[in-house]
PDB file of C-alpha atoms in Angstrom:
ATOM      1  CA  THR A 205       0.022   0.010  -0.023  1.00 41.00           C
ATOM      2  CA  ALA A 206       2.789   2.454   0.869  1.00 48.00           C
ATOM      3  CA  ILE A 207       4.491   1.713  -2.471  1.00 43.00           C
ATOM      4  CA  LEU A 208       1.312   2.308  -4.409  1.00 41.00           C
ATOM      5  CA  ALA A 209       0.732   5.576  -2.562  1.00 46.00           C
ATOM      6  CA  LYS A 210       4.222   6.787  -3.515  1.00 44.00           C
ATOM      7  CA  ILE A 211       3.565   5.970  -7.184  1.00 43.00           C
ATOM      8  CA  ASP A 212       0.169   7.720  -7.145  1.00 44.00           C
ATOM      9  CA  LYS A 213       1.625  10.811  -5.517  1.00 44.00           C
ATOM     10  CA  HIS A 214       4.010  11.678  -8.353  1.00 44.00           C
ATOM     11  CA  ILE A 215       1.655  11.902 -11.384  1.00 41.00           C
ATOM     12  CA  HIS A 216      -1.766  13.580 -11.708  1.00 44.00           C
ATOM     13  CA  LEU A 217      -3.297  13.435 -15.165  1.00 40.00           C
ATOM     14  CA  SER A 218      -6.791  13.954 -16.572  1.00 44.00           C
ATOM     15  CA  SER A 219      -8.205  11.128 -18.669  1.00 43.00           C
ATOM     16  CA  SER A 220      -7.581  12.911 -21.901  1.00 43.00           C
ATOM     17  CA  GLU A 221      -3.951  13.710 -20.872  1.00 41.00           C
ATOM     18  CA  ALA A 222      -3.382  10.206 -19.954  1.00 41.00           C
ATOM     19  CA  HIS A 223      -4.770   8.916 -23.227  1.00 43.00           C
ATOM     20  CA  ILE A 224      -2.472  11.315 -25.228  1.00 41.00           C
ATOM     21  CA  LEU A 225       0.565  10.351 -23.186  1.00 41.00           C
ATOM     22  CA  PHE A 226      -0.136   6.723 -23.504  1.00 41.00           C
ATOM     23  CA  SER A 227      -0.520   6.873 -27.296  1.00 42.00           C
ATOM     24  CA  PHE A 228       2.633   8.870 -27.590  1.00 40.00           C
ATOM     25  CA  GLU A 229       4.671   6.577 -25.427  1.00 39.00           C
ATOM     26  CA  GLN A 230       3.173   3.558 -27.277  1.00 41.00           C
ATOM     27  CA  LYS A 231       4.437   4.908 -30.630  1.00 38.00           C
ATOM     28  CA  THR A 232       7.779   6.034 -29.409  1.00 38.00           C
ATOM     29  CA  MET A 233       9.696   4.809 -26.405  1.00 37.00           C
ATOM     30  CA  PHE A 234       7.200   3.107 -24.196  1.00 36.00           C
ATOM     31  CA  ALA A 235       8.090  -0.466 -25.402  1.00 35.00           C
ATOM     32  CA  THR A 236      11.760   0.083 -25.195  1.00 36.00           C
ATOM     33  CA  MET A 237      12.321   2.149 -22.033  1.00 35.00           C
ATOM     34  CA  SER A 238      15.089   0.552 -19.993  1.00 37.00           C
ATOM     35  CA  SER A 239      13.950   1.994 -16.750  1.00 39.00           C
ATOM     36  CA  PHE A 240      11.129  -0.323 -15.628  1.00 42.00           C
ATOM     37  CA  ASN A 241      10.199   1.952 -12.745  1.00 46.00           C
ATOM     38  CA  VAL A 242       9.241   4.794 -15.102  1.00 44.00           C
ATOM     39  CA  ARG A 243       6.906   2.379 -17.051  1.00 45.00           C
ATOM     40  CA  LEU A 244       5.297   1.227 -13.835  1.00 48.00           C
ATOM     41  CA  MET A 245       4.703   4.745 -12.677  1.00 48.00           C
ATOM     42  CA  LEU A 246       3.196   5.729 -16.033  1.00 50.00           C
ATOM     43  CA  VAL A 247       0.897   2.776 -15.958  1.00 46.00           C
ATOM     44  CA  SER A 248      -0.200   3.629 -12.408  1.00 47.00           C
ATOM     45  CA  ALA A 249      -1.174   7.097 -13.612  1.00 44.00           C
ATOM     46  CA  LEU A 250      -2.982   5.839 -16.684  1.00 44.00           C
ATOM     47  CA  LEU A 251      -5.035   3.374 -14.778  1.00 44.00           C
ATOM     48  CA  ALA A 252      -5.782   5.758 -11.900  1.00 44.00           C
ATOM     49  CA  THR A 253      -7.201   8.370 -14.320  1.00 41.00           C
ATOM     50  CA  GLY A 254      -9.031   6.031 -16.560  1.00 46.00           C
ATOM     51  CA  GLY A 255      -6.859   6.873 -19.473  1.00 44.00           C
ATOM     52  CA  VAL A 256      -6.662   3.233 -20.510  1.00 41.00           C
ATOM     53  CA  SER A 257      -8.657   0.273 -19.406  1.00 43.00           C
ATOM     54  CA  SER A 258      -6.136  -2.404 -20.033  1.00 43.00           C
ATOM     55  CA  PHE A 259      -2.578  -2.839 -21.046  1.00 40.00           C
ATOM     56  CA  SER A 260       0.345  -5.172 -21.411  1.00 42.00           C
ATOM     57  CA  ILE A 261       3.760  -4.478 -20.064  1.00 40.00           C
ATOM     58  CA  GLY A 262       6.940  -6.478 -20.252  1.00 43.00           C
ATOM     59  CA  ASP A 263      10.513  -6.252 -19.048  1.00 40.00           C
ATOM     60  CA  SER A 264      13.760  -7.408 -20.628  1.00 37.00           C
ATOM     61  CA  SER A 265      13.181 -11.059 -19.632  1.00 37.00           C
ATOM     62  CA  GLY A 266       9.987 -11.117 -21.946  1.00 38.00           C
ATOM     63  CA  VAL A 267       7.604 -11.587 -19.054  1.00 39.00           C
ATOM     64  CA  THR A 268       4.371  -9.741 -19.803  1.00 39.00           C
ATOM     65  CA  SER A 269       1.459  -9.000 -17.502  1.00 41.00           C
ATOM     66  CA  THR A 270      -1.988  -7.718 -18.385  1.00 43.00           C
ATOM     67  CA  THR A 271      -4.484  -6.085 -16.180  1.00 43.00           C
ATOM     68  CA  ASP A 272      -7.420  -3.605 -16.053  1.00 47.00           C
ATOM     69  CA  GLY A 273      -8.426  -0.843 -13.730  1.00 46.00           C
ATOM     70  CA  SER A 274     -10.511  -2.991 -11.476  1.00 47.00           C
ATOM     71  CA  ASN A 275      -7.483  -5.107 -10.643  1.00 52.00           C
ATOM     72  CA  ARG A 276      -5.009  -2.206 -10.628  1.00 47.00           C
ATOM     73  CA  ARG A 277      -3.826  -2.449  -7.035  1.00 52.00           C
ATOM     74  CA  ALA A 278      -3.344  -6.253  -7.052  1.00 52.00           C
ATOM     75  CA  PHE A 279      -1.278  -6.014 -10.282  1.00 44.00           C
ATOM     76  CA  LEU A 280       0.943  -3.174  -9.082  1.00 46.00           C
ATOM     77  CA  GLN A 281       1.580  -4.892  -5.763  1.00 50.00           C
ATOM     78  CA  LYS A 282       2.729  -7.978  -7.761  1.00 45.00           C
ATOM     79  CA  VAL A 283       4.892  -6.049 -10.270  1.00 41.00           C
ATOM     80  CA  GLY A 284       6.202  -3.659  -7.577  1.00 44.00           C
ATOM     81  CA  ALA A 285       7.424  -6.546  -5.410  1.00 44.00           C
ATOM     82  CA  ALA A 286       9.191  -8.115  -8.365  1.00 38.00           C
ATOM     83  CA  THR A 287      10.971  -4.928  -9.474  1.00 37.00           C
ATOM     84  CA  LEU A 288      11.875  -3.077  -6.306  1.00 38.00           C
ATOM     85  CA  SER A 289      15.567  -3.054  -7.171  1.00 36.00           C
ATOM     86  CA  GLY A 290      14.879  -0.602  -9.967  1.00 36.00           C
ATOM     87  CA  LEU A 291      12.377   1.671  -8.373  1.00 37.00           C
ATOM     88  CA  THR A 292      14.522   4.748  -7.717  1.00 36.00           C
ATOM     89  CA  LEU A 293      11.427   6.828  -7.544  1.00 39.00           C
ATOM     90  CA  LEU A 294      10.287   4.701  -4.589  1.00 39.00           C
ATOM     91  CA  PRO A 295      13.414   4.855  -2.414  1.00 46.00           C
ATOM     92  CA  ASP A 296      12.049   3.000   0.599  1.00 53.00           C
ATOM     93  CA  ILE A 297      13.404  -0.387  -0.362  1.00 56.00           C
ATOM     94  CA  VAL A 298      16.329  -1.273  -2.571  1.00 56.00           C
ATOM     95  CA  SER A 299      17.510  -4.814  -3.082  1.00 50.00           C
ATOM     96  CA  ALA A 300      21.150  -5.239  -2.133  1.00 50.00           C
ATOM     97  CA  GLU A 301      22.905  -7.202  -4.875  1.00 62.00           C
ATOM     98  CA  GLY A 302      23.224 -10.766  -3.743  1.00 52.00           C
ATOM     99  CA  GLY A 303      22.077  -9.921  -0.252  1.00 56.00           C
ATOM    100  CA  GLU A 304      19.281  -8.584   2.019  1.00 60.00           C
ATOM    101  CA  ALA A 305      16.808  -5.952   1.056  1.00 69.00           C
ATOM    102  CA  ALA A 306      17.844  -2.575   2.523  1.00 77.00           C
ATOM    103  CA  LYS A 307      15.432   0.211   3.620  1.00 91.00           C
ATOM    104  CA  VAL A 308      16.703   3.494   2.376  1.00 97.00           C
ATOM    105  CA  GLY A 309      16.006   7.048   3.403  1.00 97.00           C
ATOM    106  CA  GLY A 310      14.166   8.684   6.234  1.00 96.00           C
ATOM    107  CA  LYS A 311      15.037  10.858   9.127  1.00 96.00           C
ATOM    108  CA  ILE A 312      18.557  10.972  10.591  1.00 98.00           C
ATOM    109  CA  VAL A 313      19.263   8.407  13.208  1.00 98.00           C
ATOM    110  CA  LEU A 314      21.599   9.442  16.039  1.00 98.00           C
ATOM    111  CA  GLY A 315      23.919   7.070  17.955  1.00 98.00           C
ATOM    112  CA  ASP A 316      26.079   7.320  21.007  1.00 96.00           C
ATOM    113  CA  GLU A 317      29.758   6.928  21.554  1.00 97.00           C
ATOM    114  CA  SER A 318      29.496   3.357  22.552  1.00 97.00           C
ATOM    115  CA  ILE A 319      29.240   2.288  18.965  1.00 98.00           C
ATOM    116  CA  MET A 320      32.863   3.215  18.439  1.00 98.00           C
ATOM    117  CA  SER A 321      34.251   1.402  21.502  1.00 98.00           C
ATOM    118  CA  GLN A 322      37.354  -0.637  21.014  1.00 98.00           C
ATOM    119  CA  LYS A 323      36.832  -4.093  19.548  1.00 98.00           C
ATOM    120  CA  ALA A 324      38.964  -6.924  18.079  1.00 98.00           C
ATOM    121  CA  HIS A 325      40.181  -4.774  15.196  1.00 98.00           C
ATOM    122  CA  GLY A 326      40.208  -1.167  16.261  1.00 98.00           C
ATOM    123  CA  THR A 327      36.659   0.088  16.458  1.00 98.00           C
ATOM    124  CA  SER A 328      35.428  -2.833  14.398  1.00 98.00           C
ATOM    125  CA  ALA A 329      35.270  -6.532  14.978  1.00 98.00           C
ATOM    126  CA  VAL A 330      36.792  -7.404  11.630  1.00 98.00           C
ATOM    127  CA  PRO A 331      39.357  -5.820   9.283  1.00 98.00           C
ATOM    128  CA  VAL A 332      38.453  -4.599   5.775  1.00 98.00           C
ATOM    129  CA  GLN A 333      37.626  -7.049   3.066  1.00 98.00           C
ATOM    130  CA  ASP A 334      40.479  -8.495   1.012  1.00 98.00           C
ATOM    131  CA  GLN A 335      39.069  -7.293  -2.244  1.00 97.00           C
ATOM    132  CA  LEU A 336      37.657  -3.730  -2.196  1.00 98.00           C
ATOM    133  CA  ARG A 337      35.862  -2.006  -5.032  1.00 98.00           C
ATOM    134  CA  TYR A 338      36.753   1.112  -7.086  1.00 98.00           C
ATOM    135  CA  GLY A 339      40.425   0.297  -6.928  1.00 98.00           C
ATOM    136  CA  VAL A 340      40.888   1.893  -3.516  1.00 98.00           C
ATOM    137  CA  SER A 341      43.861   1.132  -1.291  1.00 98.00           C
ATOM    138  CA  ARG A 342      43.199  -1.616   1.268  1.00 98.00           C
ATOM    139  CA  LYS A 343      45.930  -0.333   3.594  1.00 98.00           C
ATOM    140  CA  LEU A 344      44.361   3.151   3.584  1.00 98.00           C
ATOM    141  CA  ALA A 345      40.858   1.733   4.031  1.00 98.00           C
ATOM    142  CA  ASP A 346      41.839  -0.237   7.111  1.00 98.00           C
ATOM    143  CA  LYS A 347      43.395   2.752   8.712  1.00 98.00           C
ATOM    144  CA  ILE A 348      40.554   5.085   7.963  1.00 98.00           C
ATOM    145  CA  THR A 349      37.712   2.793   8.833  1.00 98.00           C
ATOM    146  CA  ASN A 350      39.071   1.009  11.863  1.00 98.00           C
ATOM    147  CA  TYR A 351      41.811   3.018  13.507  1.00 98.00           C
ATOM    148  CA  ASN A 352      40.661   6.558  13.018  1.00 97.00           C
ATOM    149  CA  ARG A 353      37.976   8.930  14.357  1.00 96.00           C
ATOM    150  CA  HIS A 354      38.875  12.308  12.939  1.00 92.00           C
ATOM    151  CA  PHE A 355      40.930  12.096   9.712  1.00 96.00           C
ATOM    152  CA  ALA A 356      39.908  11.295   6.150  1.00 97.00           C
ATOM    153  CA  GLU A 357      41.207  10.217   2.840  1.00 98.00           C
ATOM    154  CA  MET A 358      42.665  13.064   0.830  1.00 97.00           C
ATOM    155  CA  GLY A 359      40.178  15.418  -0.643  1.00 98.00           C
ATOM    156  CA  GLY A 360      39.508  14.398  -4.252  1.00 98.00           C
ATOM    157  CA  TYR A 361      40.937  10.896  -3.624  1.00 98.00           C
ATOM    158  CA  PHE A 362      37.700   9.287  -5.042  1.00 98.00           C
ATOM    159  CA  GLU A 363      38.474  10.991  -8.461  1.00 98.00           C
ATOM    160  CA  SER A 364      41.517   8.783  -8.877  1.00 98.00           C
ATOM    161  CA  THR A 365      39.341   5.646  -8.552  1.00 98.00           C
ATOM    162  CA  SER A 366      36.636   4.070 -10.682  1.00 98.00           C
ATOM    163  CA  PHE A 367      33.850   5.750  -8.634  1.00 98.00           C
ATOM    164  CA  GLU A 368      32.654   8.025 -11.393  1.00 98.00           C
ATOM    165  CA  ASP A 369      32.857   5.297 -14.031  1.00 97.00           C
ATOM    166  CA  VAL A 370      30.779   2.885 -11.877  1.00 97.00           C
ATOM    167  CA  VAL A 371      28.135   5.504 -11.121  1.00 97.00           C
ATOM    168  CA  ARG A 372      27.806   6.453 -14.837  1.00 96.00           C
ATOM    169  CA  ALA A 373      27.814   2.978 -16.033  1.00 95.00           C
ATOM    170  CA  THR A 374      24.625   1.968 -14.310  1.00 92.00           C
ATOM    171  CA  PRO A 375      21.354   2.114 -16.310  1.00 90.00           C
ATOM    172  CA  GLU A 376      19.691   5.556 -16.075  1.00 84.00           C
ATOM    173  CA  GLY A 377      17.586   5.748 -12.989  1.00 83.00           C
ATOM    174  CA  THR A 378      19.343   2.974 -11.255  1.00 92.00           C
ATOM    175  CA  PRO A 379      21.370   3.803  -8.082  1.00 96.00           C
ATOM    176  CA  VAL A 380      24.563   2.268  -6.938  1.00 97.00           C
ATOM    177  CA  THR A 381      24.679   0.558  -3.532  1.00 97.00           C
ATOM    178  CA  PHE A 382      27.682   1.361  -1.398  1.00 98.00           C
ATOM    179  CA  TYR A 383      28.707  -1.351   1.122  1.00 98.00           C
ATOM    180  CA  ASP A 384      30.662  -1.289   4.366  1.00 98.00           C
ATOM    181  CA  SER A 385      34.307  -2.088   3.624  1.00 98.00           C
ATOM    182  CA  ASN A 386      34.470  -4.246   6.764  1.00 98.00           C
ATOM    183  CA  THR A 387      31.151  -6.103   6.891  1.00 98.00           C
ATOM    184  CA  GLY A 388      29.647  -5.724   3.426  1.00 97.00           C
ATOM    185  CA  LYS A 389      26.345  -4.344   4.761  1.00 97.00           C
ATOM    186  CA  PRO A 390      24.716  -1.807   2.578  1.00 98.00           C
ATOM    187  CA  LEU A 391      25.211   1.784   3.860  1.00 98.00           C
ATOM    188  CA  PHE A 392      24.251   4.205   1.097  1.00 98.00           C
ATOM    189  CA  VAL A 393      22.278   3.993  -2.156  1.00 97.00           C
ATOM    190  CA  ALA A 394      22.849   6.785  -4.551  1.00 98.00           C
ATOM    191  CA  PRO A 395      21.771   8.745  -6.565  1.00 97.00           C
ATOM    192  CA  ILE A 396      18.126   8.923  -5.375  1.00 97.00           C
ATOM    193  CA  GLY A 397      15.999  11.859  -6.222  1.00 95.00           C
ATOM    194  CA  ARG A 398      18.747  13.354  -8.339  1.00 96.00           C
ATOM    195  CA  SER A 399      20.799  12.574 -11.417  1.00 96.00           C
ATOM    196  CA  ALA A 400      24.120  10.878 -11.570  1.00 97.00           C
ATOM    197  CA  ASP A 401      25.533  14.165 -12.855  1.00 96.00           C
ATOM    198  CA  ASP A 402      24.270  15.964  -9.723  1.00 97.00           C
ATOM    199  CA  PHE A 403      25.627  13.328  -7.350  1.00 98.00           C
ATOM    200  CA  ILE A 404      29.025  13.352  -8.977  1.00 98.00           C
ATOM    201  CA  ALA A 405      29.181  17.187  -9.234  1.00 98.00           C
ATOM    202  CA  GLU A 406      28.317  17.685  -5.562  1.00 98.00           C
ATOM    203  CA  SER A 407      30.835  15.123  -4.549  1.00 98.00           C
ATOM    204  CA  LYS A 408      33.575  16.835  -6.616  1.00 98.00           C
ATOM    205  CA  VAL A 409      32.755  20.278  -5.187  1.00 97.00           C
ATOM    206  CA  HIS A 410      33.251  18.985  -1.619  1.00 97.00           C
ATOM    207  CA  GLY A 411      36.123  16.518  -2.338  1.00 98.00           C
ATOM    208  CA  TRP A 412      34.331  13.353  -1.023  1.00 98.00           C
ATOM    209  CA  PRO A 413      31.264  11.222  -1.992  1.00 98.00           C
ATOM    210  CA  SER A 414      28.381  13.246  -0.689  1.00 98.00           C
ATOM    211  CA  PHE A 415      25.118  11.581   0.343  1.00 98.00           C
ATOM    212  CA  ARG A 416      21.719  12.882   1.468  1.00 98.00           C
ATOM    213  CA  ASP A 417      19.204  11.642   3.984  1.00 98.00           C
ATOM    214  CA  SER A 418      17.209   9.837   1.200  1.00 97.00           C
ATOM    215  CA  GLU A 419      20.242   7.869   0.271  1.00 98.00           C
ATOM    216  CA  VAL A 420      21.223   6.446   3.703  1.00 98.00           C
ATOM    217  CA  VAL A 421      20.484   2.932   4.892  1.00 98.00           C
ATOM    218  CA  TRP A 422      19.597   3.974   8.431  1.00 98.00           C
ATOM    219  CA  ASP A 423      19.384   0.354   9.687  1.00 97.00           C
ATOM    220  CA  ASN A 424      23.158   0.283   9.322  1.00 98.00           C
ATOM    221  CA  VAL A 425      24.269   3.948   9.765  1.00 98.00           C
ATOM    222  CA  ARG A 426      24.364   6.269  12.823  1.00 98.00           C
ATOM    223  CA  VAL A 427      25.415   9.924  13.337  1.00 98.00           C
ATOM    224  CA  LEU A 428      27.042  10.479  16.691  1.00 98.00           C
ATOM    225  CA  LYS A 429      25.122  13.066  18.717  1.00 95.00           C
ATOM    226  CA  ASN A 430      27.861  15.381  19.825  1.00 92.00           C
ATOM    227  CA  SER A 431      30.306  15.317  16.860  1.00 96.00           C
ATOM    228  CA  GLY A 432      28.397  14.589  13.694  1.00 97.00           C
ATOM    229  CA  GLU A 433      30.768  11.684  13.011  1.00 98.00           C
ATOM    230  CA  THR A 434      28.975   9.286  10.701  1.00 98.00           C
ATOM    231  CA  VAL A 435      29.712   5.619  11.375  1.00 98.00           C
ATOM    232  CA  SER A 436      28.239   2.138  10.745  1.00 98.00           C
ATOM    233  CA  THR A 437      26.391   0.376  13.509  1.00 98.00           C
ATOM    234  CA  ASP A 438      29.385  -2.104  13.558  1.00 98.00           C
ATOM    235  CA  GLY A 439      31.937   0.672  14.366  1.00 98.00           C
ATOM    236  CA  THR A 440      33.232   1.600  10.826  1.00 98.00           C
ATOM    237  CA  HIS A 441      34.244   5.131  10.642  1.00 98.00           C
ATOM    238  CA  LEU A 442      32.583   6.576   7.485  1.00 98.00           C
ATOM    239  CA  GLY A 443      32.912  10.358   7.573  1.00 98.00           C
ATOM    240  CA  HIS A 444      30.949  13.308   8.976  1.00 98.00           C
ATOM    241  CA  ASN A 445      27.531  15.037   8.659  1.00 98.00           C
ATOM    242  CA  LEU A 446      28.191  18.582   7.297  1.00 97.00           C
ATOM    243  CA  PRO A 447      24.848  20.124   6.802  1.00 97.00           C
ATOM    244  CA  ASP A 448      24.326  22.842   4.207  1.00 97.00           C
ATOM    245  CA  ARG A 449      21.270  24.932   2.988  1.00 96.00           C
ATOM    246  CA  LYS A 450      19.858  21.690   1.369  1.00 96.00           C
ATOM    247  CA  GLY A 451      19.928  19.737   4.663  1.00 97.00           C
ATOM    248  CA  ASN A 452      22.167  16.956   6.039  1.00 98.00           C
ATOM    249  CA  ARG A 453      25.115  16.097   3.832  1.00 98.00           C
ATOM    250  CA  TYR A 454      27.126  12.978   4.689  1.00 98.00           C
ATOM    251  CA  CYS A 455      30.650  13.584   3.520  1.00 98.00           C
ATOM    252  CA  ILE A 456      31.954  10.015   3.277  1.00 98.00           C
ATOM    253  CA  ASN A 457      35.380   8.416   2.609  1.00 98.00           C
ATOM    254  CA  LEU A 458      35.097   6.169  -0.411  1.00 98.00           C
ATOM    255  CA  VAL A 459      37.526   3.684   1.186  1.00 98.00           C
ATOM    256  CA  SER A 460      34.930   3.158   3.946  1.00 98.00           C
ATOM    257  CA  VAL A 461      32.173   2.161   1.529  1.00 98.00           C
ATOM    258  CA  ALA A 462      34.011   0.167  -1.045  1.00 98.00           C
ATOM    259  CA  GLY A 463      33.041  -3.266   0.223  1.00 98.00           C
ATOM    260  CA  SER A 464      31.140  -6.102  -1.476  1.00 97.00           C
ATOM    261  CA  PRO A 465      27.864  -7.640  -0.169  1.00 96.00           C
ATOM    262  CA  VAL A 466      28.269 -10.799   1.835  1.00 88.00           C
TER     263      VAL A 466
END
């Protein structure tokens, strides 16, 4: 129900507008759009406004479903559950590749200093993974994430890695999931609610990958009350919250979020 409400919220069309839009999309790019979430959102609007009484829609696997207005909600629930990993317009849930589903976005979640208590490997129970993504230095990653509370990788360091290539290589409208370099848990999913260009540009302006509230997996991330230090719930140092006029901005070390899902 929450998913459907979010779809409905984004488009408001009259029956005539929906009919015209559907006809145009049908003749041009509707059948070939790579972003399945856009198609799902369009179909929701069409059915909600009576612009079309029935339709067929398929994805790249060739699976096609047909429905009508009377069965709209049941259909969207079925399709939505099957395609959550691509629904960047619905950022509540994103499927972590090869792993658990992660709830993304929401209000900031604060934590206390006990999260960063000393453990078996610095502030974490385990060292960084053997193979990290984006070509980052494992030695630097272990130092920053597990034996550090105040320092960061050099400003602009991420520009010497494959970060930008990876973000731009994903299908349009599909965000990248960034995983804890120690545990492999999902921590951030971006870009959400903005383009890849905007995400990369903001990160370059500040010198570090910069995430917003809507892009944080709060089940696994905390911001310490007194310092703004941003950490994983397992004790990984990630960076700091440095709010600006747009709201909270999480300035994050790429070496801290270069893990792979486990």
